[in-house]
Short mmCIF file of C-alpha atoms in Angstrom, two decimals:
data_model
loop_
_atom_site.label_atom_id
_atom_site.label_comp_id
_atom_site.label_asym_id
_atom_site.label_seq_id
_atom_site.Cartn_x
_atom_site.Cartn_y
_atom_site.Cartn_z
CA ARG A 1 69.91 85.42 113.66
CA GLU A 2 67.33 86.74 116.12
CA ALA A 3 65.07 83.77 115.37
CA LEU A 4 67.95 81.39 116.06
CA HIS A 5 68.63 83.08 119.39
CA PHE A 6 64.95 82.75 120.30
CA LEU A 7 64.96 79.02 119.52
CA MET A 8 68.17 78.49 121.50
CA ILE A 9 66.59 80.08 124.59
CA LEU A 10 63.54 77.82 124.26
CA LEU A 11 65.85 74.83 123.81
CA VAL A 12 67.67 75.63 127.06
CA PHE A 13 64.38 75.63 129.00
CA ALA A 14 63.31 72.41 127.26
CA ILE A 15 66.55 70.65 128.20
CA CYS A 16 66.15 71.76 131.81
CA ALA A 17 62.57 70.42 131.84
CA CYS A 18 63.70 67.11 130.28
CA GLY A 19 66.43 66.74 132.89
CA TYR A 20 63.96 67.27 135.69
CA VAL A 21 61.46 64.75 134.25
CA LEU A 22 64.17 62.10 133.83
CA TYR A 23 65.61 62.73 137.30
CA ASP A 24 62.19 62.54 138.91
CA GLY A 25 61.18 59.40 137.01
CA LEU A 26 64.42 57.44 137.22
CA VAL A 27 65.92 58.55 140.57
CA VAL A 28 63.27 60.01 142.84
CA ALA A 29 60.17 58.01 141.88
CA PRO A 30 61.59 54.53 142.88
CA THR A 31 62.10 55.81 146.44
CA ARG A 32 58.41 56.60 146.78
CA THR A 33 56.84 53.26 147.75
CA GLU A 34 53.26 54.54 147.68
CA GLU A 35 53.47 55.20 143.91
CA ALA A 36 53.43 52.62 141.17
CA PRO A 37 56.73 52.33 139.21
CA ARG A 38 56.84 54.52 136.11
CA SER A 39 57.36 53.13 132.62
CA THR A 40 60.71 54.02 131.08
CA PHE A 41 59.05 54.18 127.67
CA LYS A 42 56.56 56.78 128.88
CA LEU A 43 59.38 58.85 130.37
CA PHE A 44 61.26 59.05 127.09
CA LEU A 45 57.98 59.74 125.28
CA SER A 46 57.40 62.72 127.59
CA VAL A 47 60.96 63.95 126.96
CA SER A 48 60.48 63.75 123.17
CA HIS A 49 57.26 65.75 123.44
CA ILE A 50 59.02 68.46 125.40
CA ILE A 51 61.90 68.75 122.90
CA THR A 52 59.67 68.76 119.80
CA SER A 53 57.51 71.51 121.30
CA VAL A 54 60.54 73.87 121.32
CA VAL A 55 59.58 75.05 117.82
CA PRO A 56 56.05 76.51 118.08
CA PRO A 57 53.69 75.46 115.27
CA GLU A 58 53.11 79.14 114.45
CA PHE A 59 56.82 79.92 114.14
CA PRO A 60 57.33 79.08 110.40
CA ILE A 61 54.11 80.90 109.57
CA MET A 62 55.33 84.01 111.41
CA LEU A 63 58.66 83.92 109.52
CA SER A 64 56.85 83.67 106.16
CA LEU A 65 54.51 86.48 107.19
CA ALA A 66 57.47 88.72 108.11
CA VAL A 67 59.09 88.10 104.70
CA ASN A 68 55.82 88.82 102.86
CA LEU A 69 55.28 92.05 104.79
CA SER A 70 58.83 93.08 103.90
CA LEU A 71 58.13 92.40 100.21
CA VAL A 72 54.95 94.51 100.36
CA ALA A 73 56.88 97.38 101.96
CA LEU A 74 59.53 97.15 99.22
CA VAL A 75 56.91 97.12 96.45
CA ARG A 76 55.40 100.31 97.86
CA GLN A 77 58.82 101.89 97.37
CA ARG A 78 58.90 100.50 93.78
CA ILE A 79 61.58 97.96 94.73
CA PHE A 80 60.97 94.47 93.36
CA CYS A 81 62.62 91.40 94.86
CA THR A 82 62.94 88.32 92.64
CA GLU A 83 64.40 86.12 95.39
CA PRO A 84 62.31 86.55 98.57
CA PHE A 85 64.49 84.16 100.58
CA ARG A 86 67.26 86.80 100.49
CA VAL A 87 65.16 89.37 102.36
CA PRO A 88 66.24 88.17 105.86
CA LEU A 89 69.86 88.25 104.67
CA ALA A 90 69.42 91.83 103.39
CA GLY A 91 68.31 92.87 106.85
CA ARG A 92 71.78 91.98 108.17
CA VAL A 93 73.62 94.26 105.72
CA GLU A 94 75.54 97.02 107.49
CA THR A 95 77.88 98.28 104.74
CA CYS A 96 77.05 99.11 101.11
CA CYS A 97 79.94 99.14 98.61
CA PHE A 98 79.56 100.85 95.23
CA ASP A 99 81.68 101.06 92.12
CA LYS A 100 81.84 104.48 90.48
CA THR A 101 81.56 104.23 86.71
CA GLY A 102 78.21 102.77 85.64
CA THR A 103 76.91 102.51 89.20
CA LEU A 104 77.05 105.93 90.84
CA THR A 105 77.54 107.58 87.45
CA SER A 106 75.98 106.82 84.07
CA ASP A 107 77.44 104.37 81.56
CA SER A 108 77.67 106.94 78.78
CA MET A 109 80.97 108.81 78.41
CA GLU A 110 81.50 112.28 77.03
CA VAL A 111 84.87 113.52 75.79
CA GLY A 112 85.82 116.89 77.24
CA GLY A 113 88.91 117.44 75.07
CA VAL A 114 92.60 116.63 75.17
CA HIS A 115 94.71 118.65 77.61
CA GLY A 116 98.43 119.12 77.89
CA LEU A 117 99.11 119.72 74.18
CA PRO A 118 101.27 122.70 73.15
CA ASP A 119 98.15 124.49 71.94
CA ASP A 120 95.91 123.51 74.82
CA SER A 121 92.53 125.11 74.18
CA ALA A 122 90.25 122.52 75.78
CA PRO A 123 88.37 124.21 78.67
CA LEU A 124 87.29 122.61 81.91
CA ALA A 125 83.60 121.87 82.21
CA PRO A 126 81.68 120.92 85.36
CA ILE A 127 81.05 117.26 86.08
CA GLY A 128 77.53 116.04 86.56
CA GLY A 129 74.27 117.48 85.33
CA HIS A 130 73.55 118.39 81.72
CA ALA A 131 75.52 120.88 79.69
CA THR A 132 73.61 123.86 78.35
CA SER A 133 73.78 124.91 74.71
CA GLU A 134 76.08 127.79 75.65
CA GLU A 135 78.48 125.43 77.48
CA VAL A 136 78.48 123.05 74.54
CA GLU A 137 79.26 125.87 72.14
CA GLN A 138 82.06 127.18 74.38
CA GLU A 139 83.54 123.73 74.62
CA GLY A 140 83.70 123.50 70.84
CA ARG A 141 81.47 120.48 70.51
CA VAL A 142 79.45 119.81 67.35
CA SER A 143 76.16 117.95 67.11
CA ASN A 144 77.56 114.62 65.90
CA GLY A 145 79.71 114.12 69.00
CA CYS A 146 83.03 115.27 67.47
CA ILE A 147 85.16 117.80 69.28
CA ALA A 148 86.17 120.98 67.50
CA GLN A 149 89.63 120.99 69.06
CA PRO A 150 92.48 120.46 66.50
CA LEU A 151 94.54 117.41 67.41
CA PRO A 152 97.90 116.11 66.13
CA PHE A 153 97.83 112.88 64.15
CA LEU A 154 99.39 110.68 66.84
CA THR A 155 96.86 111.90 69.40
CA THR A 156 94.06 111.20 66.94
CA ALA A 157 95.49 107.75 66.22
CA VAL A 158 95.59 106.75 69.89
CA MET A 159 91.99 107.85 70.41
CA ALA A 160 90.80 106.01 67.29
CA ALA A 161 92.77 102.75 67.28
CA CYS A 162 94.03 102.04 70.81
CA SER A 163 90.92 100.18 71.92
CA GLY A 164 89.21 96.82 72.11
CA LEU A 165 86.24 97.81 69.95
CA THR A 166 84.78 95.44 67.42
CA VAL A 167 81.95 95.42 64.88
CA VAL A 168 78.90 93.18 65.36
CA ASP A 169 76.10 93.29 62.77
CA GLY A 170 77.35 96.64 61.51
CA GLU A 171 77.38 98.23 65.00
CA VAL A 172 80.45 99.24 66.98
CA VAL A 173 80.48 97.30 70.26
CA GLY A 174 82.78 97.77 73.25
CA ASP A 175 83.72 100.00 76.17
CA PRO A 176 81.63 103.22 76.22
CA LEU A 177 84.85 105.15 76.93
CA GLU A 178 86.50 103.87 73.75
CA ARG A 179 83.38 104.41 71.66
CA ALA A 180 83.21 108.01 72.87
CA ALA A 181 86.88 108.58 71.94
CA LEU A 182 86.35 107.14 68.45
CA GLN A 183 83.28 109.30 67.93
CA ALA A 184 85.07 112.41 69.24
CA VAL A 185 87.66 112.31 66.42
CA GLY A 186 85.07 111.43 63.78
CA TRP A 187 86.75 108.23 62.57
CA PHE A 188 84.94 105.18 61.21
CA MET A 189 85.36 101.54 62.17
CA ILE A 190 85.28 99.81 58.79
CA GLY A 191 85.81 96.35 60.23
CA THR A 192 87.29 94.51 63.14
CA ASP A 193 90.77 95.95 63.84
CA LEU A 194 90.48 98.49 61.00
CA VAL A 195 89.60 102.20 61.38
CA ALA A 196 89.74 105.04 58.86
CA SER A 197 89.42 108.81 59.02
CA LYS A 198 86.86 108.79 56.20
CA VAL A 199 85.30 106.56 53.61
CA GLY A 200 86.99 106.71 50.21
CA LYS A 201 90.35 107.66 48.81
CA GLY A 202 92.87 109.85 50.62
CA ALA A 203 91.90 108.56 54.05
CA ASP A 204 94.18 107.63 56.90
CA ARG A 205 93.81 103.93 57.72
CA LEU A 206 94.98 102.19 60.88
CA GLN A 207 95.04 98.42 60.98
CA VAL A 208 95.62 96.78 64.36
CA LEU A 209 98.34 94.14 63.96
CA HIS A 210 98.58 93.13 67.60
CA ARG A 211 96.79 94.16 70.75
CA PHE A 212 97.99 94.07 74.35
CA PRO A 213 94.70 94.24 76.29
CA PHE A 214 94.19 96.50 79.26
CA ALA A 215 95.49 94.96 82.49
CA SER A 216 94.45 96.29 85.88
CA GLU A 217 97.89 95.53 87.32
CA LEU A 218 99.65 97.51 84.56
CA GLN A 219 96.97 100.24 84.30
CA ARG A 220 97.49 100.57 80.54
CA MET A 221 96.90 98.96 77.16
CA ALA A 222 98.87 99.08 73.90
CA VAL A 223 98.40 98.22 70.23
CA VAL A 224 100.72 97.87 67.26
CA VAL A 225 99.11 99.32 64.13
CA ARG A 226 100.01 99.77 60.49
CA HIS A 227 99.36 103.33 59.31
CA GLN A 228 98.67 104.10 55.67
CA GLY A 229 97.78 107.62 54.57
CA PRO A 230 98.83 111.27 54.77
CA GLY A 231 98.81 111.46 58.58
CA CYS A 232 96.13 114.11 59.04
CA GLY A 233 95.22 114.97 62.60
CA HIS A 234 91.69 115.72 63.70
CA GLN A 235 90.76 119.06 62.09
CA GLY A 236 94.46 119.61 61.34
CA SER A 237 96.79 119.63 58.37
CA ALA A 238 98.76 116.69 57.05
CA ASP A 239 102.24 115.82 58.32
CA GLY A 240 105.10 117.48 56.52
CA ALA A 241 106.47 120.94 56.01
CA GLY A 242 103.93 123.50 54.95
CA GLY A 243 101.16 120.95 55.21
CA ALA A 244 102.46 118.99 52.20
CA ARG A 245 100.84 115.61 51.82
CA THR A 246 103.17 112.69 52.42
CA GLU A 247 101.80 109.20 52.02
CA HIS A 248 102.97 107.04 54.92
CA ASP A 249 103.22 103.30 55.26
CA ARG A 250 104.62 102.70 58.73
CA TRP A 251 104.06 100.92 62.02
CA LEU A 252 103.03 102.76 65.17
CA ALA A 253 102.92 101.79 68.83
CA LEU A 254 99.89 103.39 70.50
CA VAL A 255 99.51 103.34 74.29
CA LYS A 256 96.94 104.72 76.74
CA GLY A 257 96.50 104.30 80.47
CA SER A 258 96.73 106.03 83.80
CA CYS A 259 99.02 109.03 84.09
CA GLU A 260 101.11 107.50 86.87
CA ALA A 261 101.67 104.33 84.81
CA LEU A 262 102.77 106.11 81.62
CA ARG A 263 104.76 108.96 83.14
CA PRO A 264 108.03 106.98 83.56
CA ARG A 265 107.66 105.66 80.00
CA LEU A 266 107.57 109.05 78.29
CA ARG A 267 110.56 110.33 76.35
CA GLU A 268 109.95 113.87 77.63
CA VAL A 269 107.56 114.71 80.46
CA PRO A 270 105.86 118.15 80.29
CA ASP A 271 106.64 120.50 83.17
CA ASN A 272 102.97 120.80 84.17
CA PHE A 273 102.24 117.08 83.91
CA GLU A 274 101.46 116.42 87.59
CA SER A 275 99.74 119.73 88.28
CA LEU A 276 97.51 119.34 85.22
CA GLN A 277 96.59 115.80 86.18
CA ALA A 278 95.74 116.90 89.73
CA LYS A 279 93.65 119.81 88.44
CA LEU A 280 91.62 117.61 86.09
CA SER A 281 91.17 114.81 88.64
CA LYS A 282 90.04 117.18 91.39
CA ALA A 283 87.40 118.51 88.97
CA GLY A 284 85.92 114.99 88.89
CA PHE A 285 87.04 114.04 85.39
CA ARG A 286 88.36 110.69 84.31
CA VAL A 287 91.84 111.30 82.90
CA LEU A 288 93.76 109.02 80.54
CA CYS A 289 97.30 109.64 79.36
CA LEU A 290 97.87 109.15 75.62
CA ALA A 291 101.28 108.24 74.19
CA ALA A 292 102.69 106.85 70.95
CA LYS A 293 105.82 106.38 68.89
CA VAL A 294 106.74 105.61 65.30
CA LEU A 295 108.53 102.27 65.02
CA PRO A 296 111.71 102.44 62.86
CA PRO A 297 111.40 100.44 59.60
CA GLU A 298 114.51 98.38 60.38
CA THR A 299 112.88 97.06 63.57
CA THR A 300 109.63 96.04 61.86
CA LYS A 301 110.82 94.56 58.56
CA GLY A 302 109.97 90.86 58.46
CA VAL A 303 108.92 90.87 62.13
CA ASP A 304 105.82 89.07 63.37
CA PRO A 305 103.87 91.71 65.37
CA THR A 306 102.50 89.05 67.71
CA GLN A 307 106.06 88.23 68.80
CA MET A 308 106.96 91.81 69.75
CA VAL A 309 107.96 92.41 73.36
CA ARG A 310 105.56 94.71 75.17
CA GLU A 311 108.24 96.42 77.25
CA SER A 312 110.17 97.48 74.15
CA LEU A 313 107.04 99.03 72.67
CA GLU A 314 106.02 100.90 75.81
CA CYS A 315 109.24 102.85 76.32
CA ASP A 316 110.59 106.13 74.92
CA LEU A 317 107.04 107.24 74.08
CA GLU A 318 105.93 110.64 72.82
CA PHE A 319 103.40 112.37 75.03
CA CYS A 320 100.14 112.87 73.11
CA GLY A 321 98.05 114.64 75.74
CA MET A 322 95.60 113.82 78.52
CA LEU A 323 92.21 112.64 77.35
CA VAL A 324 89.48 114.04 79.59
CA LEU A 325 86.18 112.21 79.91
CA ARG A 326 83.19 112.74 82.10
CA ASN A 327 80.00 110.86 82.81
CA ALA A 328 77.09 112.46 84.59
CA ILE A 329 76.08 111.32 88.05
CA LYS A 330 72.80 109.41 87.97
CA ALA A 331 69.77 111.41 89.05
CA GLN A 332 68.88 109.17 92.03
CA THR A 333 72.43 108.52 93.26
CA SER A 334 72.69 111.30 95.83
CA LYS A 335 69.19 110.65 97.17
CA THR A 336 69.85 106.92 97.53
CA VAL A 337 73.17 107.47 99.32
CA LYS A 338 71.51 109.88 101.76
CA GLN A 339 68.73 107.37 102.50
CA LEU A 340 71.26 104.63 103.20
CA ARG A 341 73.23 106.86 105.55
CA ARG A 342 70.06 107.93 107.37
CA SER A 343 69.30 104.25 107.97
CA TYR A 344 72.76 103.89 109.62
CA HIS A 345 74.36 101.97 106.76
CA ARG A 346 77.99 102.61 105.94
CA VAL A 347 78.33 103.71 102.32
CA LEU A 348 81.70 103.50 100.60
CA MET A 349 83.20 103.48 97.11
CA ILE A 350 85.55 100.88 95.64
CA THR A 351 86.80 101.96 92.21
CA GLY A 352 89.72 101.69 89.87
CA ASP A 353 89.71 105.41 89.12
CA ASN A 354 92.19 108.02 90.29
CA PRO A 355 91.93 108.82 94.04
CA LEU A 356 91.37 112.54 93.39
CA THR A 357 88.53 111.82 90.94
CA ALA A 358 86.96 109.27 93.27
CA CYS A 359 87.10 111.67 96.25
CA GLN A 360 85.47 114.43 94.22
CA VAL A 361 82.61 112.17 93.10
CA ALA A 362 82.17 110.85 96.66
CA THR A 363 81.69 114.42 97.86
CA GLN A 364 79.19 115.20 95.11
CA VAL A 365 77.01 112.16 95.83
CA SER A 366 76.90 112.99 99.58
CA MET A 367 79.02 109.98 100.51
CA ALA A 368 81.42 112.22 102.44
CA GLU A 369 81.49 115.75 103.83
CA GLY A 370 84.85 116.20 105.50
CA LYS A 371 88.23 116.87 103.95
CA PHE A 372 89.98 113.85 102.51
CA LEU A 373 93.22 112.28 103.66
CA VAL A 374 94.90 109.88 101.21
CA LEU A 375 97.21 107.12 102.46
CA GLU A 376 100.46 107.05 100.47
CA PRO A 377 104.04 105.83 100.93
CA ALA A 378 106.39 108.40 102.45
CA GLU A 379 108.11 110.61 99.86
CA LYS A 380 111.54 109.84 101.29
CA GLU A 381 110.65 106.12 101.23
CA ALA A 382 111.53 105.79 104.89
CA LEU A 383 111.71 102.15 105.93
CA SER A 384 110.62 100.70 109.23
CA ALA A 385 112.58 97.57 110.06
CA SER A 386 111.24 94.80 112.22
CA PRO A 387 113.81 92.01 112.75
CA ALA A 388 112.46 88.50 112.57
CA VAL A 389 113.74 86.22 115.30
CA SER A 390 114.49 82.61 114.43
CA SER A 391 113.83 79.57 116.61
CA ASN A 392 117.40 79.59 117.95
CA GLY A 393 117.06 83.15 119.21
CA GLN A 394 119.21 84.72 116.48
CA ALA A 395 117.90 87.74 114.55
CA ASP A 396 117.33 86.99 110.87
CA VAL A 397 117.40 89.48 108.03
CA ALA A 398 115.20 92.46 108.86
CA VAL A 399 111.75 92.62 107.28
CA GLN A 400 111.41 96.07 105.79
CA ARG A 401 108.36 97.88 104.50
CA PRO A 402 107.80 101.48 103.32
CA THR A 403 106.43 103.93 105.85
CA LEU A 404 102.85 105.04 105.11
CA GLU A 405 101.44 108.46 105.87
CA TRP A 406 98.18 110.35 105.47
CA ARG A 407 98.34 113.36 103.12
CA SER A 408 95.77 116.06 102.61
CA GLN A 409 94.11 116.08 99.20
CA ASP A 410 93.13 119.77 99.42
CA ASP A 411 96.40 121.15 100.79
CA PRO A 412 99.48 119.04 99.89
CA SER A 413 101.70 121.48 101.81
CA LYS A 414 100.28 120.28 105.13
CA THR A 415 102.52 118.06 107.22
CA PRO A 416 101.65 114.41 106.57
CA LYS A 417 100.29 112.32 109.43
CA THR A 418 102.01 109.00 110.14
CA PHE A 419 99.79 105.95 109.68
CA SER A 420 98.81 104.33 112.96
CA VAL A 421 95.98 101.87 113.53
CA ALA A 422 95.51 103.11 117.10
CA LYS A 423 94.73 106.68 115.92
CA LEU A 424 92.19 105.79 113.22
CA LYS A 425 89.10 106.53 115.29
CA ASP A 426 90.33 110.00 116.26
CA LEU A 427 91.37 110.70 112.67
CA THR A 428 87.94 109.91 111.21
CA ARG A 429 86.30 112.48 113.48
CA LYS A 430 87.99 115.27 111.49
CA TYR A 431 88.70 113.75 108.08
CA THR A 432 87.37 111.32 105.49
CA LEU A 433 89.86 108.61 104.55
CA CYS A 434 90.86 107.38 101.10
CA LEU A 435 92.95 104.24 100.55
CA PRO A 436 94.60 103.84 97.10
CA GLY A 437 95.56 100.43 95.75
CA LYS A 438 99.29 101.18 95.99
CA ALA A 439 99.10 101.72 99.75
CA LEU A 440 96.70 98.81 100.15
CA SER A 441 99.28 96.45 98.67
CA LEU A 442 101.74 97.50 101.40
CA LEU A 443 99.39 96.75 104.29
CA THR A 444 99.31 93.51 106.21
CA ASP A 445 96.04 91.58 106.46
CA GLU A 446 95.70 92.62 110.10
CA ASP A 447 96.19 96.32 109.29
CA LEU A 448 93.67 96.14 106.44
CA GLU A 449 91.06 94.49 108.66
CA ALA A 450 91.54 97.28 111.23
CA LEU A 451 91.59 100.07 108.61
CA ALA A 452 88.81 98.99 106.24
CA PRO A 453 85.85 99.95 108.52
CA PHE A 454 87.12 103.55 108.68
CA VAL A 455 87.80 104.13 104.95
CA THR A 456 85.17 105.74 102.72
CA VAL A 457 86.92 105.60 99.32
CA PHE A 458 89.08 102.79 97.96
CA ALA A 459 90.61 104.10 94.71
CA ARG A 460 92.87 102.77 91.95
CA VAL A 461 92.33 99.21 93.17
CA SER A 462 92.52 96.05 91.06
CA PRO A 463 89.73 93.43 90.94
CA GLN A 464 91.75 91.23 93.30
CA GLN A 465 92.10 94.11 95.77
CA LYS A 466 88.34 94.76 95.61
CA GLU A 467 87.76 91.18 96.74
CA GLN A 468 90.38 91.67 99.43
CA VAL A 469 88.58 94.76 100.75
CA VAL A 470 85.16 93.08 100.86
CA THR A 471 86.66 90.08 102.66
CA ALA A 472 88.25 92.38 105.25
CA LEU A 473 84.94 94.19 105.80
CA ASN A 474 83.07 90.92 106.32
CA LYS A 475 85.49 89.88 109.06
CA LYS A 476 84.54 92.80 111.28
#
């Protein structure tokens, strides 16, 4: 851009010089009788020389030299550029957007237990860093990756079978989160869409009959499985009174997803559901809600599982606990974020994780220091009406939208602050802002363009909303 400005300035002087030469040769020179008439061809030849000399011969060489010097400086910092022509473009970058999982944190997932069960013995462990042998022992973790926490059968089934894992050349392939959950309960993936608690007779087997893949808009996934076996939970006894073995042959609906998406679909919601979710999310954990139900035989007899309606399967579910996972923050993440901020780059996070988890990780990687305010719809769902006026001057039906307000993450009892674009600059002097996907969907394009430069964390956003955020940032 600076080079273009430089050339434009030279072009302005060249045009002025060309105008003077033409004026002198075509208008003034004929009035001077003592001079011989000038050739029109030579005048235009002089003008062409002036215009072509706008770009100095050394100019392309200087641009190439600047790019090469930039590449040398990057190599000294152990940064290798495979496309040198993008170096000038990189110099114009003002905002750096990062995803959380796999970018700021490692790809590997570690199961921290299942919380919310009647016998909830899974302790909280710090996020980030490496667990010591004492912490591992306290957490009840054994060397092969299994957790020592007893789990009911339905909870075990959701962790083992509600996934998109597959087997390629004898190796389980898929989402690291789902592989960690399968390993945590010690089950085996015998083949595609078939898992078992052990190899041999007397094992519980779950065969996936139909899968509803995870959808960002729904924030959940579901599978219909056929269960054959005694129904033994992880490190627990078999179903039935007194631990008596009962061989089952039944269909199950297994569902997992975000807590806010599954809460209205539960048959009975625990009293501490929201407080437990907030506690785990504020600790920086990734939290998934597990739910399941046994399908009555009369509803499955002679039914094609691929024709089952998803809504009928994902209702009246039994709560199976909150699966807690953590992945350590990469060693260089905090240092890199600090370097970017020292170079006056804006650093922000755009993730699909829970806002509380995202805010906690943003604080730990030095992306933010102040207290967080989260933009949410008003609890009373107050509506602000703005009547639309038609061409004939009559007021049409009012356009209504929920009122948005800023709420404190650390102290929910604080009085919420009403959302106002005019007060954003003053607000960011005291707080760090977080914009969840739910509130983002209620904003107009103009409000998002005004708000985006002030937000540090965009949480629980869909892939389409991520693109929307980046587009809004590029317009500023």
